[in-house]
Short mmCIF file of C-alpha atoms and ligand atoms in Angstrom, two decimals:
data_model
loop_
_atom_site.label_atom_id
_atom_site.label_comp_id
_atom_site.label_asym_id
_atom_site.label_seq_id
_atom_site.Cartn_x
_atom_site.Cartn_y
_atom_site.Cartn_z
CA MET A 1 -184.84 -131.78 -196.89
CA SER A 2 -182.76 -130.33 -199.25
CA LYS A 3 -181.74 -126.46 -197.39
CA THR A 4 -181.97 -123.38 -198.93
CA ILE A 5 -179.08 -120.74 -198.46
CA ALA A 6 -178.98 -116.95 -199.48
CA VAL A 7 -176.29 -116.45 -201.94
CA ILE A 8 -174.79 -113.12 -202.48
CA ARG A 9 -171.56 -113.35 -204.83
CA GLY A 10 -170.66 -109.62 -203.86
CA ASP A 11 -167.83 -106.88 -205.39
CA GLY A 12 -164.26 -107.46 -207.00
CA ILE A 13 -163.12 -111.11 -206.55
CA GLY A 14 -166.90 -111.75 -205.09
CA PRO A 15 -168.20 -114.05 -207.88
CA GLU A 16 -164.89 -115.54 -208.56
CA ILE A 17 -164.67 -116.97 -205.69
CA MET A 18 -167.92 -117.51 -205.10
CA ALA A 19 -168.18 -119.87 -207.62
CA ALA A 20 -165.21 -121.47 -206.80
CA THR A 21 -167.17 -122.09 -202.97
CA LEU A 22 -170.30 -123.81 -204.29
CA LYS A 23 -168.44 -126.16 -207.05
CA VAL A 24 -166.84 -127.10 -203.43
CA LEU A 25 -169.89 -127.66 -201.42
CA ASP A 26 -171.54 -129.10 -204.43
CA ALA A 27 -168.55 -131.69 -204.55
CA LEU A 28 -169.56 -132.12 -201.02
CA ASP A 29 -172.55 -132.88 -201.84
CA CYS A 30 -174.43 -130.61 -199.28
CA GLY A 31 -177.98 -130.51 -200.56
CA PHE A 32 -178.27 -126.62 -200.68
CA ASP A 33 -180.41 -124.97 -203.46
CA TYR A 34 -178.75 -121.68 -203.91
CA GLU A 35 -181.05 -118.88 -203.56
CA PHE A 36 -179.21 -115.31 -205.46
CA VAL A 37 -179.12 -112.17 -204.72
CA GLU A 38 -177.87 -108.68 -204.56
CA ALA A 39 -175.66 -106.52 -202.48
CA GLY A 40 -173.40 -103.86 -202.93
CA MET A 41 -172.11 -102.54 -206.38
CA VAL A 42 -173.01 -104.58 -208.09
CA ALA A 43 -176.87 -103.98 -206.62
CA LEU A 44 -176.10 -100.36 -206.72
CA GLU A 45 -175.52 -100.86 -210.23
CA LYS A 46 -178.79 -102.97 -211.27
CA GLN A 47 -181.02 -102.12 -209.13
CA SER A 48 -180.15 -98.49 -207.85
CA ASP A 49 -180.24 -100.15 -204.10
CA LEU A 50 -176.94 -101.05 -202.03
CA LEU A 51 -178.28 -103.01 -200.37
CA PRO A 52 -181.97 -103.99 -202.09
CA LYS A 53 -185.60 -105.80 -199.67
CA ALA A 54 -185.58 -108.81 -201.91
CA THR A 55 -181.82 -109.98 -200.81
CA LEU A 56 -182.95 -108.79 -196.53
CA GLU A 57 -185.78 -110.57 -198.08
CA SER A 58 -183.78 -113.67 -198.67
CA ILE A 59 -182.55 -112.85 -195.49
CA ALA A 60 -184.37 -113.30 -193.94
CA LYS A 61 -186.58 -116.72 -195.36
CA HIS A 62 -183.72 -118.52 -195.52
CA GLY A 63 -181.94 -117.75 -192.31
CA VAL A 64 -178.60 -118.57 -193.75
CA ALA A 65 -176.47 -116.38 -196.08
CA LEU A 66 -173.06 -117.08 -197.69
CA LYS A 67 -171.45 -113.26 -198.82
CA GLY A 68 -168.97 -112.41 -201.26
CA PRO A 69 -166.78 -109.14 -200.40
CA LEU A 70 -168.74 -105.51 -200.63
CA THR A 71 -167.45 -102.25 -201.76
CA THR A 72 -169.24 -99.67 -200.12
CA PRO A 73 -169.25 -96.65 -202.46
CA ILE A 74 -167.86 -92.98 -199.82
CA GLY A 75 -171.01 -91.53 -199.51
CA LYS A 76 -173.91 -93.40 -200.36
CA GLY A 77 -175.59 -93.39 -197.02
CA PHE A 78 -174.04 -96.30 -195.11
CA SER A 79 -170.65 -96.11 -193.18
CA SER A 80 -170.60 -99.44 -194.20
CA LEU A 81 -172.92 -102.52 -195.59
CA ASN A 82 -171.43 -104.98 -192.96
CA VAL A 83 -172.53 -103.33 -191.00
CA ALA A 84 -176.03 -102.06 -192.21
CA LEU A 85 -176.67 -106.51 -192.40
CA ARG A 86 -174.91 -106.34 -188.29
CA ARG A 87 -177.31 -104.14 -187.41
CA HIS A 88 -180.95 -104.91 -189.12
CA PHE A 89 -180.55 -109.34 -188.11
CA ASP A 90 -179.34 -108.34 -185.12
CA LEU A 91 -176.32 -110.60 -185.44
CA TYR A 92 -174.54 -109.91 -182.31
CA ALA A 93 -172.06 -112.79 -181.75
CA ASN A 94 -168.32 -112.05 -185.16
CA VAL A 95 -167.06 -115.36 -184.90
CA ARG A 96 -163.72 -115.24 -185.88
CA PRO A 97 -161.45 -118.52 -186.50
CA ALA A 98 -157.94 -118.42 -186.45
CA ILE A 99 -156.48 -121.85 -187.94
CA SER A 100 -153.30 -122.77 -188.99
CA PHE A 101 -152.51 -123.65 -192.34
CA PRO A 102 -149.19 -125.35 -193.48
CA GLY A 103 -147.53 -123.36 -196.81
CA THR A 104 -148.63 -119.69 -195.56
CA GLN A 105 -146.10 -116.90 -194.12
CA ALA A 106 -147.75 -117.70 -190.76
CA ARG A 107 -145.17 -117.10 -187.60
CA TYR A 108 -146.27 -119.83 -186.12
CA GLU A 109 -147.85 -122.87 -186.44
CA ASN A 110 -150.72 -125.14 -184.92
CA ILE A 111 -153.01 -121.85 -183.83
CA ASP A 112 -156.62 -122.86 -182.99
CA ILE A 113 -158.12 -119.90 -181.82
CA ILE A 114 -162.09 -118.72 -182.13
CA THR A 115 -162.24 -114.76 -181.17
CA VAL A 116 -165.71 -114.59 -180.81
CA ARG A 117 -166.66 -111.00 -180.53
CA GLU A 118 -170.09 -109.02 -179.36
CA ASN A 119 -171.28 -107.33 -182.51
CA THR A 120 -173.49 -104.98 -182.00
CA GLU A 121 -172.82 -103.05 -178.85
CA GLY A 122 -169.95 -101.46 -176.81
CA ALA A 123 -167.52 -98.49 -178.71
CA TYR A 124 -169.29 -99.54 -182.01
CA LEU A 125 -172.74 -97.33 -180.84
CA GLN A 126 -174.11 -94.89 -183.23
CA GLU A 127 -175.10 -92.30 -181.12
CA GLY A 128 -173.56 -90.57 -178.45
CA GLN A 129 -170.88 -89.96 -179.90
CA LEU A 130 -170.06 -85.95 -180.07
CA VAL A 131 -167.68 -82.96 -180.82
CA SER A 132 -167.84 -80.00 -179.28
CA GLN A 133 -169.03 -77.18 -181.41
CA ASP A 134 -164.86 -75.27 -181.79
CA GLY A 135 -163.75 -79.31 -182.86
CA GLU A 136 -162.01 -79.52 -179.40
CA ILE A 137 -163.75 -82.06 -177.71
CA ALA A 138 -163.87 -85.79 -178.98
CA GLN A 139 -166.55 -87.40 -176.70
CA SER A 140 -167.81 -91.10 -177.62
CA LEU A 141 -170.88 -93.26 -175.45
CA VAL A 142 -169.24 -97.35 -174.95
CA ARG A 143 -172.24 -99.44 -174.19
CA ASN A 144 -172.29 -102.35 -172.62
CA THR A 145 -175.92 -104.78 -171.59
CA ARG A 146 -176.00 -107.28 -169.02
CA HIS A 147 -178.79 -108.28 -171.61
CA GLY A 148 -175.87 -107.88 -174.65
CA ALA A 149 -173.23 -108.82 -172.56
CA SER A 150 -174.92 -112.69 -170.89
CA ARG A 151 -176.38 -114.15 -174.75
CA ILE A 152 -172.68 -113.27 -176.55
CA VAL A 153 -170.25 -115.07 -173.60
CA ARG A 154 -173.68 -117.78 -173.53
CA HIS A 155 -172.25 -118.44 -177.32
CA ALA A 156 -169.08 -118.58 -176.80
CA PHE A 157 -169.54 -120.88 -173.92
CA GLU A 158 -172.27 -122.95 -176.35
CA LEU A 159 -169.97 -122.70 -179.03
CA ALA A 160 -166.81 -124.55 -176.95
CA VAL A 161 -169.18 -127.55 -175.93
CA ARG A 162 -170.30 -128.24 -179.89
CA LYS A 163 -166.51 -127.67 -180.84
CA ASN A 164 -165.36 -129.68 -178.20
CA ARG A 165 -163.29 -126.95 -176.99
CA LYS A 166 -161.68 -126.16 -173.53
CA LYS A 167 -161.52 -123.46 -172.34
CA VAL A 168 -162.99 -120.07 -172.50
CA THR A 169 -161.07 -116.94 -172.15
CA ALA A 170 -162.99 -113.54 -171.74
CA VAL A 171 -161.01 -110.60 -172.34
CA HIS A 172 -161.40 -106.72 -170.41
CA LYS A 173 -160.19 -104.25 -169.47
CA ALA A 174 -162.60 -103.70 -166.22
CA ASN A 175 -159.37 -102.03 -163.66
CA ILE A 176 -159.86 -98.96 -165.79
CA ILE A 177 -163.11 -98.71 -168.01
CA LYS A 178 -164.73 -100.12 -164.40
CA THR A 179 -168.36 -99.63 -165.90
CA ALA A 180 -168.90 -100.34 -169.19
CA SER A 181 -166.07 -103.75 -169.02
CA GLY A 182 -166.03 -104.45 -165.38
CA LEU A 183 -169.97 -105.45 -166.36
CA PHE A 184 -169.31 -106.90 -169.22
CA LEU A 185 -167.08 -109.20 -167.31
CA ASP A 186 -169.43 -110.11 -164.12
CA VAL A 187 -171.39 -111.40 -166.86
CA ALA A 188 -169.22 -113.41 -167.92
CA ARG A 189 -168.07 -114.74 -164.33
CA GLU A 190 -171.92 -115.66 -163.52
CA VAL A 191 -172.35 -116.98 -167.18
CA ALA A 192 -169.50 -118.77 -166.91
CA LYS A 193 -170.53 -120.76 -163.56
CA GLU A 194 -173.08 -122.63 -165.86
CA TYR A 195 -170.15 -124.44 -168.06
CA PRO A 196 -168.84 -126.37 -165.30
CA GLN A 197 -167.02 -128.93 -167.91
CA ILE A 198 -165.46 -125.68 -169.83
CA ALA A 199 -162.81 -123.40 -168.31
CA PHE A 200 -162.45 -120.17 -167.96
CA ASN A 201 -159.94 -118.07 -167.62
CA GLU A 202 -160.16 -113.85 -167.51
CA MET A 203 -157.37 -111.97 -168.70
CA ILE A 204 -157.10 -107.73 -169.40
CA VAL A 205 -157.08 -106.35 -173.24
CA ASP A 206 -153.18 -105.21 -172.70
CA ASN A 207 -151.36 -108.75 -171.33
CA THR A 208 -154.25 -110.45 -173.65
CA CYS A 209 -152.21 -108.85 -176.81
CA MET A 210 -148.70 -109.60 -175.26
CA GLN A 211 -149.53 -113.99 -174.43
CA LEU A 212 -151.12 -113.93 -177.91
CA VAL A 213 -147.44 -112.87 -179.37
CA MET A 214 -145.24 -115.10 -177.45
CA ASN A 215 -147.50 -117.63 -176.16
CA PRO A 216 -150.62 -118.44 -178.54
CA TRP A 217 -150.72 -121.79 -178.14
CA GLN A 218 -152.30 -121.28 -174.17
CA PHE A 219 -156.29 -119.36 -175.83
CA ASP A 220 -158.10 -122.45 -177.33
CA VAL A 221 -162.03 -119.50 -177.30
CA ILE A 222 -161.90 -115.64 -176.56
CA VAL A 223 -165.29 -113.70 -175.70
CA THR A 224 -164.81 -110.06 -175.96
CA THR A 225 -166.97 -106.54 -176.45
CA ASN A 226 -166.93 -104.97 -179.94
CA LEU A 227 -163.36 -102.90 -180.18
CA PHE A 228 -161.69 -105.68 -178.28
CA GLY A 229 -162.74 -108.28 -180.35
CA ASP A 230 -161.97 -105.90 -183.84
CA ILE A 231 -157.86 -106.02 -182.35
CA LEU A 232 -157.69 -109.46 -181.19
CA SER A 233 -159.17 -110.57 -183.78
CA ASP A 234 -157.26 -109.15 -186.87
CA LEU A 235 -154.30 -110.05 -184.25
CA CYS A 236 -155.45 -113.91 -184.39
CA ALA A 237 -155.93 -113.38 -187.88
CA GLY A 238 -151.68 -112.41 -188.24
CA LEU A 239 -150.90 -115.03 -186.06
CA VAL A 240 -151.98 -117.24 -188.91
CA GLY A 241 -149.96 -115.37 -191.62
CA GLY A 242 -153.30 -112.74 -192.87
CA LEU A 243 -156.64 -112.43 -193.56
CA GLY A 244 -156.82 -114.42 -196.70
CA LEU A 245 -156.98 -117.77 -194.30
CA ALA A 246 -159.56 -115.79 -192.50
CA PRO A 247 -163.24 -116.48 -192.14
CA GLY A 248 -166.16 -114.68 -189.83
CA ALA A 249 -169.20 -115.81 -188.90
CA ASN A 250 -172.33 -112.94 -187.67
CA ILE A 251 -174.62 -114.71 -186.32
CA GLY A 252 -178.00 -113.57 -184.28
CA LYS A 253 -180.69 -115.50 -182.89
CA ASP A 254 -182.83 -115.55 -186.71
CA ALA A 255 -179.60 -115.45 -189.15
CA ALA A 256 -176.43 -116.63 -189.70
CA ILE A 257 -174.52 -114.23 -192.56
CA PHE A 258 -170.74 -116.21 -193.08
CA GLU A 259 -168.16 -114.43 -195.45
CA ALA A 260 -164.19 -113.59 -196.19
CA VAL A 261 -163.17 -110.91 -193.49
CA HIS A 262 -160.65 -109.59 -196.72
CA GLY A 263 -162.24 -107.02 -198.44
CA SER A 264 -163.68 -107.17 -202.33
CA ALA A 265 -160.03 -106.75 -203.41
CA PRO A 266 -160.37 -104.77 -206.53
CA ASP A 267 -156.48 -104.79 -207.85
CA ILE A 268 -157.51 -108.56 -208.54
CA ALA A 269 -160.75 -108.50 -209.89
CA GLY A 270 -161.51 -110.65 -212.79
CA LYS A 271 -157.70 -112.48 -213.27
CA ASN A 272 -158.85 -115.84 -211.88
CA LEU A 273 -156.38 -114.87 -209.20
CA ALA A 274 -158.43 -114.79 -206.00
CA ASP A 275 -157.30 -116.61 -203.32
CA PRO A 276 -160.93 -118.56 -202.43
CA CYS A 277 -159.88 -120.13 -199.07
CA ALA A 278 -161.30 -117.86 -196.73
CA LEU A 279 -164.90 -118.05 -198.64
CA LEU A 280 -164.45 -121.73 -198.54
CA LEU A 281 -163.53 -121.33 -194.95
CA ALA A 282 -166.37 -119.38 -194.14
CA ALA A 283 -168.70 -121.21 -196.60
CA ALA A 284 -167.30 -125.01 -194.03
CA GLU A 285 -168.23 -122.42 -190.39
CA MET A 286 -171.56 -122.49 -192.30
CA LEU A 287 -171.89 -126.03 -192.44
CA ASP A 288 -170.99 -126.76 -188.20
CA HIS A 289 -173.90 -124.22 -187.80
CA LEU A 290 -176.26 -125.88 -189.63
CA GLY A 291 -175.53 -129.37 -188.24
CA MET A 292 -173.49 -130.19 -190.88
CA VAL A 293 -170.00 -130.65 -189.08
CA GLU A 294 -168.13 -134.34 -190.62
CA LYS A 295 -168.35 -131.71 -194.26
CA GLY A 296 -167.31 -128.64 -192.93
CA THR A 297 -164.14 -130.54 -191.33
CA ARG A 298 -163.61 -132.50 -195.01
CA ILE A 299 -164.09 -128.83 -196.33
CA ARG A 300 -160.97 -127.66 -193.96
CA SER A 301 -159.24 -131.54 -194.47
CA ALA A 302 -159.26 -131.03 -198.13
CA ILE A 303 -156.88 -127.53 -197.57
CA ARG A 304 -154.80 -128.47 -195.38
CA ALA A 305 -153.40 -131.63 -198.05
CA THR A 306 -153.75 -128.96 -201.00
CA LEU A 307 -152.20 -126.11 -199.47
CA GLU A 308 -149.83 -129.16 -198.10
CA ALA A 309 -148.95 -130.68 -201.47
CA ARG A 310 -148.94 -126.79 -202.87
CA ASP A 311 -150.91 -128.41 -205.78
CA ARG A 312 -152.91 -125.60 -207.83
CA VAL A 313 -152.87 -122.67 -204.91
CA THR A 314 -153.20 -119.18 -206.30
CA PRO A 315 -150.72 -116.64 -206.24
CA ASP A 316 -150.29 -115.46 -202.47
CA LEU A 317 -149.88 -118.83 -201.33
CA GLY A 318 -146.74 -118.89 -203.39
CA GLY A 319 -148.32 -120.99 -206.49
CA SER A 320 -148.82 -119.70 -209.89
CA GLY A 321 -152.46 -121.87 -210.11
CA THR A 322 -155.41 -119.92 -210.69
CA THR A 323 -158.97 -119.67 -208.14
CA GLU A 324 -160.29 -122.58 -210.79
CA THR A 325 -157.67 -124.87 -210.43
CA PHE A 326 -157.56 -124.37 -207.21
CA ALA A 327 -161.56 -125.14 -206.88
CA ASP A 328 -160.15 -128.18 -209.22
CA ALA A 329 -157.52 -129.12 -206.05
CA LEU A 330 -159.87 -129.26 -203.42
CA VAL A 331 -162.18 -130.58 -204.99
CA GLU A 332 -160.56 -133.93 -206.63
CA ARG A 333 -159.46 -134.11 -202.77
CA LEU A 334 -162.89 -134.55 -201.35
CA ARG A 335 -164.14 -136.67 -204.12
CA THR A 336 -161.51 -139.30 -203.58
P1 ATP B 401 -162.30 -103.32 -200.31
O1 ATP B 401 -161.95 -101.39 -200.50
O2 ATP B 401 -163.19 -104.48 -200.51
O3 ATP B 401 -161.64 -103.41 -198.16
P2 ATP B 401 -158.50 -103.46 -200.56
O4 ATP B 401 -158.05 -103.70 -201.75
O5 ATP B 401 -158.41 -102.43 -199.72
O6 ATP B 401 -160.38 -103.87 -200.56
P3 ATP B 401 -158.78 -106.22 -199.82
O7 ATP B 401 -159.57 -106.84 -200.25
O8 ATP B 401 -158.89 -107.17 -198.20
O9 ATP B 401 -158.90 -104.38 -199.40
O10 ATP B 401 -157.55 -106.65 -200.08
C1 ATP B 401 -156.30 -106.27 -199.66
C2 ATP B 401 -155.17 -106.57 -200.65
O11 ATP B 401 -154.99 -108.10 -200.39
C3 ATP B 401 -155.16 -106.36 -201.75
O12 ATP B 401 -153.31 -106.47 -202.96
C4 ATP B 401 -155.80 -108.05 -202.46
O13 ATP B 401 -155.53 -107.90 -203.99
C5 ATP B 401 -155.48 -108.76 -201.77
N1 ATP B 401 -156.25 -109.77 -201.57
C6 ATP B 401 -157.63 -109.53 -201.03
N2 ATP B 401 -157.61 -110.59 -200.76
C7 ATP B 401 -157.94 -111.49 -201.59
C8 ATP B 401 -157.91 -113.28 -202.00
N3 ATP B 401 -158.61 -113.98 -201.38
N4 ATP B 401 -156.58 -113.25 -202.66
C9 ATP B 401 -155.74 -112.77 -203.09
N5 ATP B 401 -155.34 -111.52 -202.42
C10 ATP B 401 -156.20 -111.32 -202.37
#
């Protein structure tokens, strides 16, 4: 039975990296149909709406979306389109794998860390943000809930089980932020007991930053609250050479959106120079999510082999290839 995916090509380099990604997916015979929908600047220009209803309906109907980078124009009602999508679909889990690939500028090798970040609460609430009238005092609300902590920690453990991972580390600051971070840690300890087959440890966030730089190989799956996850997931991307190879998944109960972490790169848009790897790796995460784990693994292996051979890779990876030739090199590897 075929599965339909909602596809948002996105802004800037989005259409180019999406074309490359779909070409690779098609070479894998995934049996997907695509429903192309719009968001961002393209949607604003064509439909006078940054996030059209038809786009939301398509994602809701198919439950899975592959999304290119979106530009949110300043002063158009949304602070961020990506945040709006996460809120609309209650995509509570932001999953960010950081995997070492050959032929990159990374400082470390053999890194394989997944950060699972709570995406809907913590320090990123819309309400409770106050600035005093004289501008002297600014105050923000941090709220974690038992429900929110429990579902994100459970998500991390379920992912660990599914991906054959050995350890989950809960990152917190419960020694100082005793209320909000304390609740998260209490819940993490409780949930961890349900998964005796997975090792569990807890680490204070500042120490985690140091440990990630000094000995990143000790980490496997990290689960944490919204603000810490935002910071740590970029730190982990930095360990493996930056955002060029950083996929992201935003997962909720009824919908999941897979994307590259980088932006729309307007400086190279339309030049056939964009590196499609991050979106391709997001597509690999999507395949895992849909239970097509073997096909996801094949995408990662093809990327690894192509980078190792430095075969037609894009200029950001030190090559002289184009987005299209890079995709061709991957497709050839998948077919052999
Ligand atoms: P946005 O406003 O959408 O966030 P931006 O240019 O501020 O766009 P990024 O899109 O993340 O932020 O780009 C930062 C830099 O990294 C740019 O120089 C861009 O060309 C480069 N870059 C980002 N993504 C890619 C990619 N896939 N391939 C090659 N270079 C990229």
